[in-house]
XYZ file of C-alpha atoms in Angstrom:
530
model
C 31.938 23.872 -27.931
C 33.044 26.653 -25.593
C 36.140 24.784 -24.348
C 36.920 23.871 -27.818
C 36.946 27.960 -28.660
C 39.177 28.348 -25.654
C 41.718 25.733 -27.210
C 41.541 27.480 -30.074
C 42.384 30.573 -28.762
C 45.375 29.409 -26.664
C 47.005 27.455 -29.573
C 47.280 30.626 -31.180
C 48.904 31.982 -28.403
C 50.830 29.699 -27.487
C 51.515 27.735 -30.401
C 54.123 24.893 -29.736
C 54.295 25.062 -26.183
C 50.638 24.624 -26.093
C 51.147 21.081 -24.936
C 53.612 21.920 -22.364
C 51.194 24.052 -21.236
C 48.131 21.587 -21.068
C 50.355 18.856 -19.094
C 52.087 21.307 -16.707
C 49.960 23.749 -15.822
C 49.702 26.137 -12.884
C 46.992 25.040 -10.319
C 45.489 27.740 -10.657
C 44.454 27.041 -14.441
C 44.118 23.477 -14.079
C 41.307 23.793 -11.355
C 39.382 26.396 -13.721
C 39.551 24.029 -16.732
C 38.458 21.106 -14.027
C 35.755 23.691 -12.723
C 34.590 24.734 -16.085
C 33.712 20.909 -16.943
C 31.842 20.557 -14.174
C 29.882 23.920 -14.118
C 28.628 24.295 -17.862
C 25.040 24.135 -16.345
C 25.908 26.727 -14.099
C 28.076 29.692 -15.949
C 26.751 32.017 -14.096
C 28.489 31.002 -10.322
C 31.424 29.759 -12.510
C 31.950 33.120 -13.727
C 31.976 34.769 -10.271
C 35.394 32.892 -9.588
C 36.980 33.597 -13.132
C 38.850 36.864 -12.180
C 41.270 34.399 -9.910
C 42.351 33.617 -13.654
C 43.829 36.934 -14.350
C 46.570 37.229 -11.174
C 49.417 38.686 -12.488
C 50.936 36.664 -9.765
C 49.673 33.459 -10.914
C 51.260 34.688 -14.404
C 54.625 35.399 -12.926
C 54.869 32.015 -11.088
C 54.284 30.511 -14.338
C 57.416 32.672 -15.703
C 59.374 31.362 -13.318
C 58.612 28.040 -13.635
C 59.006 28.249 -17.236
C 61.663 30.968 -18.267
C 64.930 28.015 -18.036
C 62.904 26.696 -20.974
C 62.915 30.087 -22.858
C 59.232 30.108 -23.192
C 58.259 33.066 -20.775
C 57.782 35.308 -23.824
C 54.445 33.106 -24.067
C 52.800 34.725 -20.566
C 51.259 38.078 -22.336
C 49.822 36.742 -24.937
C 48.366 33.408 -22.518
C 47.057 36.663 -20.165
C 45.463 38.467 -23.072
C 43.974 35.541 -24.462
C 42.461 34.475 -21.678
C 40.899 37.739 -20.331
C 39.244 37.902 -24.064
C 37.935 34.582 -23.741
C 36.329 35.379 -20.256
C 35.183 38.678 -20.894
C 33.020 36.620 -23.943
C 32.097 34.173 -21.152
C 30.822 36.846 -19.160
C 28.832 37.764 -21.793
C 27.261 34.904 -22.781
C 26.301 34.150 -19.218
C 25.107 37.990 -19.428
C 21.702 37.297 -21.208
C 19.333 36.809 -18.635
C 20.774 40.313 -16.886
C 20.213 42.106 -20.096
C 16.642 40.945 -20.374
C 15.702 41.570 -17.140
C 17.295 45.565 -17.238
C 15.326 45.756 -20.715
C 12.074 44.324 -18.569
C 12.829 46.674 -15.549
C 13.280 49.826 -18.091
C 9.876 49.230 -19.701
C 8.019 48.929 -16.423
C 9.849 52.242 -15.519
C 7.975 54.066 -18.815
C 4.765 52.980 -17.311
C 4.911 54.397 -13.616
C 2.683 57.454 -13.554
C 5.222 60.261 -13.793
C 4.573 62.655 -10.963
C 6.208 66.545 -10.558
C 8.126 66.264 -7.042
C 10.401 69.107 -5.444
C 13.830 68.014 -5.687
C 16.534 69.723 -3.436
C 20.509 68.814 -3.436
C 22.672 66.133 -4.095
C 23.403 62.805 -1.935
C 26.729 60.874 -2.147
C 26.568 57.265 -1.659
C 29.324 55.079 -0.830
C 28.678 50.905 0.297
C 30.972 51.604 3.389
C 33.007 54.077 5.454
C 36.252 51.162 5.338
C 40.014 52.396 5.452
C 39.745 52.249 1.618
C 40.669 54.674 -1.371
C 37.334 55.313 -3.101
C 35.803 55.880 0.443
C 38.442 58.286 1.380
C 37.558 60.151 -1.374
C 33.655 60.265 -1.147
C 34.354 61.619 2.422
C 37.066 64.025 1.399
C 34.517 65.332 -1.507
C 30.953 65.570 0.767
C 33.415 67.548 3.308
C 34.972 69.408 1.126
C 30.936 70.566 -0.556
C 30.224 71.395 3.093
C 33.135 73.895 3.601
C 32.096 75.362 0.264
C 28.786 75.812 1.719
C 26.652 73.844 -0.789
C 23.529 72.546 0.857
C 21.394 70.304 1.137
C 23.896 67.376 0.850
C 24.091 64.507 2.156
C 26.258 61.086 2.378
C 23.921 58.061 2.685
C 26.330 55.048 3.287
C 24.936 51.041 2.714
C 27.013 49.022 4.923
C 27.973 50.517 8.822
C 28.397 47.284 10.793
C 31.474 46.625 12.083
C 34.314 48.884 13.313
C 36.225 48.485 9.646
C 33.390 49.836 7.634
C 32.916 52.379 9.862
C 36.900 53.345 9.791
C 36.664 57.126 8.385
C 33.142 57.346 10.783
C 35.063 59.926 12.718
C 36.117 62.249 10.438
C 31.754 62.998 9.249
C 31.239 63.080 13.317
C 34.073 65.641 13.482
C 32.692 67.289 10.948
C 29.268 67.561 12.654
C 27.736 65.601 9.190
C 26.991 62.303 10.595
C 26.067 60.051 7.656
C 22.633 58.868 6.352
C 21.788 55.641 6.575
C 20.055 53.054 4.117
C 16.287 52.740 4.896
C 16.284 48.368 5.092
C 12.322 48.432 6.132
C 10.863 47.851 3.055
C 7.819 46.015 3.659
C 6.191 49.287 4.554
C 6.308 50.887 1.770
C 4.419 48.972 -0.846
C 1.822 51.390 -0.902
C 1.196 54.539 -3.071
C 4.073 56.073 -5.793
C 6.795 54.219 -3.582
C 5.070 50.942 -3.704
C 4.595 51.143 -7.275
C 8.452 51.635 -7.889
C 8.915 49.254 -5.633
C 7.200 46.815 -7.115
C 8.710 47.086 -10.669
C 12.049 45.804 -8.396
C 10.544 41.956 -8.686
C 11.597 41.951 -12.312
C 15.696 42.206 -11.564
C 17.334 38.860 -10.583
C 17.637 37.707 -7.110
C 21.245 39.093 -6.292
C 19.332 42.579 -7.093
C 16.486 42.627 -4.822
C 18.704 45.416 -2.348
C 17.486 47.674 -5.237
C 14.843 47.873 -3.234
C 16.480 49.711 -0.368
C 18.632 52.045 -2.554
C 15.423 52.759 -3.791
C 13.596 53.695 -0.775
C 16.525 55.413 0.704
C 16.744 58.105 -2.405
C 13.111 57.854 -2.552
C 13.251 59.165 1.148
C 15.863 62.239 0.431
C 14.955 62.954 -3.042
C 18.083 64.313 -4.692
C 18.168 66.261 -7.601
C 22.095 64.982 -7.752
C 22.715 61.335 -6.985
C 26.785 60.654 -7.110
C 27.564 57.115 -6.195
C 31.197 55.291 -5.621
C 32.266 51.776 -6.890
C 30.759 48.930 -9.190
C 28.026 47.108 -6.627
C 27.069 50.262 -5.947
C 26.864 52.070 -9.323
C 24.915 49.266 -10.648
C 22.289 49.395 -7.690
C 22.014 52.915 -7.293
C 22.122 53.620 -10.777
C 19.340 51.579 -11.131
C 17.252 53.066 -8.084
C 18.304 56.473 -9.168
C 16.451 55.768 -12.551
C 13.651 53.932 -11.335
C 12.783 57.184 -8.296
C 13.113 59.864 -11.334
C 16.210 61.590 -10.617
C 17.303 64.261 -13.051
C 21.448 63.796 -12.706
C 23.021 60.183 -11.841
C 27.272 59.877 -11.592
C 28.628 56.950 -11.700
C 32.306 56.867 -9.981
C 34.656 54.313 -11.325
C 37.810 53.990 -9.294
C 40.145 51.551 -10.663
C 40.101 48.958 -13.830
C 36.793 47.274 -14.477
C 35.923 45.055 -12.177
C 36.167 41.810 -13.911
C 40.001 41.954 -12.542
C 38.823 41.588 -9.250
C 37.665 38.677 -6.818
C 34.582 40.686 -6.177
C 33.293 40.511 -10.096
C 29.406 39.905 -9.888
C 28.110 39.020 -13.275
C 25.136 41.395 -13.390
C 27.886 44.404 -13.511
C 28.414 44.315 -17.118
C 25.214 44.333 -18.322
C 24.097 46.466 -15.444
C 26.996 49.103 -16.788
C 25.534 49.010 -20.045
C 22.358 49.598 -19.488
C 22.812 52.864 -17.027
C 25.505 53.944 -20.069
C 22.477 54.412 -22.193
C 20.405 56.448 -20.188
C 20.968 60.188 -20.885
C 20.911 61.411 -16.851
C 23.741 59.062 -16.386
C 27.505 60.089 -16.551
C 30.390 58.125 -16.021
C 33.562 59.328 -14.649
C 36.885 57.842 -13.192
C 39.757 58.809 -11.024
C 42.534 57.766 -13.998
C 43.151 58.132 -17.559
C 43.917 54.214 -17.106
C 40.372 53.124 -15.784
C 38.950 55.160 -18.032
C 39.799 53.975 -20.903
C 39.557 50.225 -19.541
C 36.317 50.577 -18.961
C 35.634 52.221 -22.271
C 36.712 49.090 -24.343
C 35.143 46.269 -21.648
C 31.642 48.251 -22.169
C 32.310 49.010 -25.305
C 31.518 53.201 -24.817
C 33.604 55.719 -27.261
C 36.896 56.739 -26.520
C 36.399 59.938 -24.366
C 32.814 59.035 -22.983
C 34.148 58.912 -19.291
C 35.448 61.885 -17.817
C 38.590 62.092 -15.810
C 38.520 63.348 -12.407
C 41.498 62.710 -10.514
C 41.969 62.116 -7.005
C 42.123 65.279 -4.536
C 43.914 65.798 -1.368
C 44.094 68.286 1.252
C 47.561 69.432 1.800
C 47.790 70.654 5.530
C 51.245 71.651 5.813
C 51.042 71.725 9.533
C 49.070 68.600 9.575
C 52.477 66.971 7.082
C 54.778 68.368 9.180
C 53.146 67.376 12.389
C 53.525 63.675 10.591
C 56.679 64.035 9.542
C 58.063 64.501 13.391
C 56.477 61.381 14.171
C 59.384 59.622 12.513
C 61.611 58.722 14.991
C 58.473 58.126 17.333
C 57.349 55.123 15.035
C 60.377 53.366 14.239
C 61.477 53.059 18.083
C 57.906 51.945 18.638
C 58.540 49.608 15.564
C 62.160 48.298 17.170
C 63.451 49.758 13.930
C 66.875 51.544 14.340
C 67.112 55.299 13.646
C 69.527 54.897 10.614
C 67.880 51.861 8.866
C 66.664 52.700 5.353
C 63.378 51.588 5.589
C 60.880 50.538 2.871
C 56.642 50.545 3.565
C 53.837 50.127 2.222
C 49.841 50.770 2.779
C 47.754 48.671 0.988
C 45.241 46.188 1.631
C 45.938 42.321 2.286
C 44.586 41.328 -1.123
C 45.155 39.436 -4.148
C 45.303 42.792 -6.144
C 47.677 44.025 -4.143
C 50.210 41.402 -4.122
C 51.008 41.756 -0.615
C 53.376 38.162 -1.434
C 54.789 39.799 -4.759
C 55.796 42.717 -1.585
C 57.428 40.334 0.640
C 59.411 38.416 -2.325
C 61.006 41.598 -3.151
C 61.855 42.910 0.089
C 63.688 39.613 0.634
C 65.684 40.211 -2.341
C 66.314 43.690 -1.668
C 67.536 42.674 2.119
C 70.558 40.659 -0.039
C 71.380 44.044 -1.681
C 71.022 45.840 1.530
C 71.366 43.551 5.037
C 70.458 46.932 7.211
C 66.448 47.584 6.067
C 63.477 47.064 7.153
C 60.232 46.626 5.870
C 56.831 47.829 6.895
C 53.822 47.195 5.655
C 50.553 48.641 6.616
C 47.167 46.521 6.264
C 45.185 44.086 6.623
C 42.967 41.958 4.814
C 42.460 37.856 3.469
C 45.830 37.264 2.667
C 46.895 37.923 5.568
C 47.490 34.510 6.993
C 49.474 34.001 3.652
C 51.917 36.652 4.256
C 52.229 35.709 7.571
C 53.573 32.426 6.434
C 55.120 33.875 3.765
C 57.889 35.976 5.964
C 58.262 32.959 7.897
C 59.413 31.263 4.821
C 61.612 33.618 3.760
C 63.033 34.285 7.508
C 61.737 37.890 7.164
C 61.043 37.998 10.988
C 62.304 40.852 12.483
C 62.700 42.296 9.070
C 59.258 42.839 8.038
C 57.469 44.450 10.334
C 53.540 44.001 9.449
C 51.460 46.071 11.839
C 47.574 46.063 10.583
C 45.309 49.014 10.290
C 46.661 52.400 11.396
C 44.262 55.058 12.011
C 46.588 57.258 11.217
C 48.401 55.904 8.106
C 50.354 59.031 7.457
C 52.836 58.485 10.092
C 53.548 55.323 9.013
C 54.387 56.672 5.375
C 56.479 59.905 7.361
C 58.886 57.192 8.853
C 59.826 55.185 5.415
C 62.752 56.117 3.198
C 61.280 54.560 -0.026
C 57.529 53.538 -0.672
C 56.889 50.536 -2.578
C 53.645 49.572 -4.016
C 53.086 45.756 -6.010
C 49.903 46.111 -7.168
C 48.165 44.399 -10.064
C 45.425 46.816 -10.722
C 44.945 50.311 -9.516
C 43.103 53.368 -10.027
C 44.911 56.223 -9.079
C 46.504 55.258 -5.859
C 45.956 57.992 -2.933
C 49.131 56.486 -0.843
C 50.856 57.175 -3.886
C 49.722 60.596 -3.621
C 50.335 60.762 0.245
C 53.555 59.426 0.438
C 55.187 62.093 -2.399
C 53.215 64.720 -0.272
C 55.148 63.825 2.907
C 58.545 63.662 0.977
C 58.801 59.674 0.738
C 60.035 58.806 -3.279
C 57.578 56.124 -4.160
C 58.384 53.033 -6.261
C 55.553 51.274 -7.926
C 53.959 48.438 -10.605
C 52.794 49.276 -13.716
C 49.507 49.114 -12.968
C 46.445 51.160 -14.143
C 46.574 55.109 -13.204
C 49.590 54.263 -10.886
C 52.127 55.487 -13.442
C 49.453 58.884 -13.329
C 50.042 59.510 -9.805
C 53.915 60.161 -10.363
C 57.066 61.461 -12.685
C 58.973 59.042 -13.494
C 62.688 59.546 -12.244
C 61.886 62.827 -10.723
C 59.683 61.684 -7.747
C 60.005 57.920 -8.119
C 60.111 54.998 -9.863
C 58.028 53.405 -12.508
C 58.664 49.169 -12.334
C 59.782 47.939 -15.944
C 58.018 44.013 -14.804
C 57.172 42.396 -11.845
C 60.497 40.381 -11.409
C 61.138 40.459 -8.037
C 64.738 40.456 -8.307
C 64.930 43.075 -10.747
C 63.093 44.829 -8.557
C 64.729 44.694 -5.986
C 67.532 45.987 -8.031
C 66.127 49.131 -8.277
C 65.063 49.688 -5.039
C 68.863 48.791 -3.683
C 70.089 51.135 -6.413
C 67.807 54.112 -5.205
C 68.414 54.075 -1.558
C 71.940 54.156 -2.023
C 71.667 57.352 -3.608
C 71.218 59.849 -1.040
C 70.915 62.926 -3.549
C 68.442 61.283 -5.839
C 66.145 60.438 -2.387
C 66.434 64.135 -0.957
C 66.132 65.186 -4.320
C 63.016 63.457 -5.527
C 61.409 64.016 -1.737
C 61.256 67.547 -2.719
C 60.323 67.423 -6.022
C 57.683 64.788 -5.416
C 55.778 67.053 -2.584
C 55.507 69.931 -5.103
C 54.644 67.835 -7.812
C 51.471 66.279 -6.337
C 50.445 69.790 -4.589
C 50.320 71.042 -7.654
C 48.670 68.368 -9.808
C 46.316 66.541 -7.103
C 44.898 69.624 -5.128
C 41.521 69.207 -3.386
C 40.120 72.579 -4.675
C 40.915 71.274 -8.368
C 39.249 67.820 -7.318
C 35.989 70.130 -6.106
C 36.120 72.149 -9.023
C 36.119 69.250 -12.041
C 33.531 67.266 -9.650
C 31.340 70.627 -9.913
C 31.562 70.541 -13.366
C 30.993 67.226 -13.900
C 27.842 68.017 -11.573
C 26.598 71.004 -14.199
C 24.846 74.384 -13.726
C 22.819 73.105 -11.552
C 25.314 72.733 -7.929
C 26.263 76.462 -9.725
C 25.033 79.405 -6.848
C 26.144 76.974 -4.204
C 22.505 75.677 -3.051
C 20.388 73.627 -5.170
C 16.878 74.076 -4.916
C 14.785 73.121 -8.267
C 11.083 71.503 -9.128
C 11.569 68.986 -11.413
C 8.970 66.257 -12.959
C 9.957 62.407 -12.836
C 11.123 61.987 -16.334
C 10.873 58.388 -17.825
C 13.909 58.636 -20.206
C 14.946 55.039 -20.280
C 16.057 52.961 -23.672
């Protein structure tokens, strides 16, 4: 039944080329149909690997392979189709999640609701990694400090290896080392914490780490819980209800989560169950996610708020990166006068780090001089490794891993290019206009937020690599337009992505309460959950 309502839906689409498609299509398709057959007693791990489906760069290969036909018109409407027909999947598969939140939110009513003192807010973020949404949480908890709100805290879930722990410095720096999550559970099943506790047993199995989230805010209670991402929205959000507290924010970063590899399916009905719940507000870094997450949960237009990224703009500390030029291109065996084009991002299939390497090959035809840089790592690495190999990029494209410091990277590029397929609001966008680097970049999500168009850099029309590459050829043979859009593009962002206006909106988003600077207020456990 359900794979006769996806034919359905893909004969509309595609209409006479639906046959074409059916006996020629990508791998990537043709193993989901293969998998789907197989795993109808088993949507839910089926579902886990669906947002491989809705690559962009799966798309585009298919455009390729099919545009000397004349048929490439056919890819939106294929991509559309098929991200309605798996959002429905998802929720289908979602019905056990939803009874189990409407389960856990009826045992919550029933706890004994007890008046406990309440004192500041606690960030939590699932790891310290060289990541955008955990640059942020750190840059917002240090930025609290300086404005002297206290208590505060940043509790942080996963510290184990040296990537999750990659901004770890900057809190020691700071003197704020972070808090970490209490994992000892068994020793708590006694008293007002063992009753919480206990109500945990009624979530799935993948949700059992409630528990610790749980224990952890039980341990600092907050009067302000602000957490960062989907795993952890979901979990905290539901430990943050279950322990009483008064004011719960729920940070979105990029486009709902169902575009990604890391998709779990008890996000969606997790989401909208915390959207319910009146100490819960939603927010996101993007006009882009915002929205995007309005229509996958179904929420009003206008019921997340808009907080955009923040940056601190040390002009000594941009200077001090921007004399590191020379410095890392000789250590790079790049030539002083090569234009060269970079990139941060992580090795990932959101990222498109092969989408990156097709173009810079086709820009090296316009211009034989560059280089390329790009500044990562991640699972596709191996991939891209092979893929510069194949398209004899060696000695061309220069990729170097993790830098600690990232910004001196961006200082020595003449044009930054990012490929992704989903984004937030990018923070190396932000970054690179800061240091004077023009920024090219993919249509995707808040991306087109984080720049003006033609003034600081360049919005991508499609994903063709060749066209492209067209542009990027065209702009860095334009001297003027780079020096000219390197200066406009640091005052732009100053102006627009300040960390004091980052502080303030958070603030507000916070309410009255973070309002004299320290939070200190008695509040009773209130049991307001639908």
């Amino acid at each position: 039944m359900i794979m006769e309502y996806i034919k359905k839906y893909l004969k509309t689409a595609l209409g006479n080329h639906f046959e074409l498609f059916v006996t020629r299509p990508h791998r990537a398709y043709r193993a989901w149909i293969v998998a789907f057959k197989r795993s109808r007693d088993s949507l839910t791990k089926l579902i886990r690997s669906l947002p491989s489906l809705l690559r962009t760069e799966a798309l585009r290969r298919l455009q390729l392979q099919y545009q000397t036909l004349g048929i490439s018109t056919m890819l939106k409407p294929l991509s559309l189709v098929l991200r309605t027909v798996i959002k429905q999947l998802i929720h289908w598969s979602g019905g056990r999640y939803r009874e189990s939140y409407l389960y856990f939110g009826k045992a919550i009513v029933t706890l004994k609701g007890n008046c406990t003192t309440r004192h500041g807010l606690l960030l939590v973020s699932g790891t310290l990694g060289p990541g955008g949404s955990e640059r942020q949480a750190v840059l917002t908890f240090l930025g609290l400090v300086k404005r002297g709100l206290r208590p505060l805290g940043l509790a942080v879930v996963y510290l184990r290896t040296e990537h999750e722990r990659f901004y770890l410095s900057m809190l020691e720096a700071a003197g704020m080392p972070p808090i970490k999550f209490n994992r000892n559970t068994a020793q708590d099943d006694q008293g007002e914490l063992g009753q919480i506790l206990s109500i945990v047993k009624l979530l799935p199995d993948e949700l059992q780490d409630v528990r610790d989230y749980i224990s952890t805010l039980q341990s600092q209670r907050p009067e302000i819980v602000h957490l960062w991402l989907d795993e952890v929205n979901v979990k905290g959000g539901l430990a943050a209800i279950a322990t009483g507290v008064p004011k719960i924010v729920l940070g979105t970063r990029s486009l709902p989560p169902y575009n990604f590899a890391l998709y779990q399916p008890y996000m969606y009905e997790g989401y909208c169950w915390l959207a319910k719940q009146p100490q819960v507000t939603l927010i996101s870094n993007s006009n882009a996610g915002a929205r995007a997450y309005e229509q996958w949960l179904g929420l009003p237009a206008g019921h997340i708020q808009v907080v955009h990224n923040g940056f601190d703009f040390d002009e000594g500390l941009l200077s001090e990166q921007r004399n590191k030029r020379a410095a890392y291109r000789e250590r790079l065996g790049i030539p002083p006068a090569s234009q060269l084009v970079g990139t941060v991002m992580r090795l990932s299939e959101e990222k498109r780090p092969l989408l990156w390497a097709e173009i810079a090959a086709r820009t090296l035809r316009h211009m034989p001089e560059a280089h390329f840089v790009v500044v990562g790592d991640g699972p596709l690495r191996a991939e891209l490794q092979s893929k510069i190999a194949a398209l004899d990029l060696a000695g061309r494209l220069h990729l170097v891993g993790y830098e600690q410091q990232s910004l001196a990277a961006i200082a020595a590029m003449d044009l930054f290019l990012l490929s992704s397929r989903a984004e937030g609001l990018p923070n190396v966008l932000v970054e690179a206009q800061a240091l004077g680097v023009p920024v090219v970049t993919t249509a995707a999500g808040g991306a087109q937020e984080g720049l003006a168009h033609g003034e600081t850099g360049w919005v991508l029309s499609n994903d063709n690599p060749s066209a492209a590459a067209r542009v990027i050829a065209r702009l860095l043979s334009d001297q003027q337009w780079l020096q000219q859009a390197g200066n406009a593009g640091h005052d732009f962002v100053k102006s627009r992505f300040g960390v004091e206006r980052m502080l303030d909106e958070t603030l507000q988003v916070y309410g009255p309460i973070l309002g004299e600077g320290r939070i200190t207020k008695t509040a009773c456990l209130k049991k307001a959950v639908s």
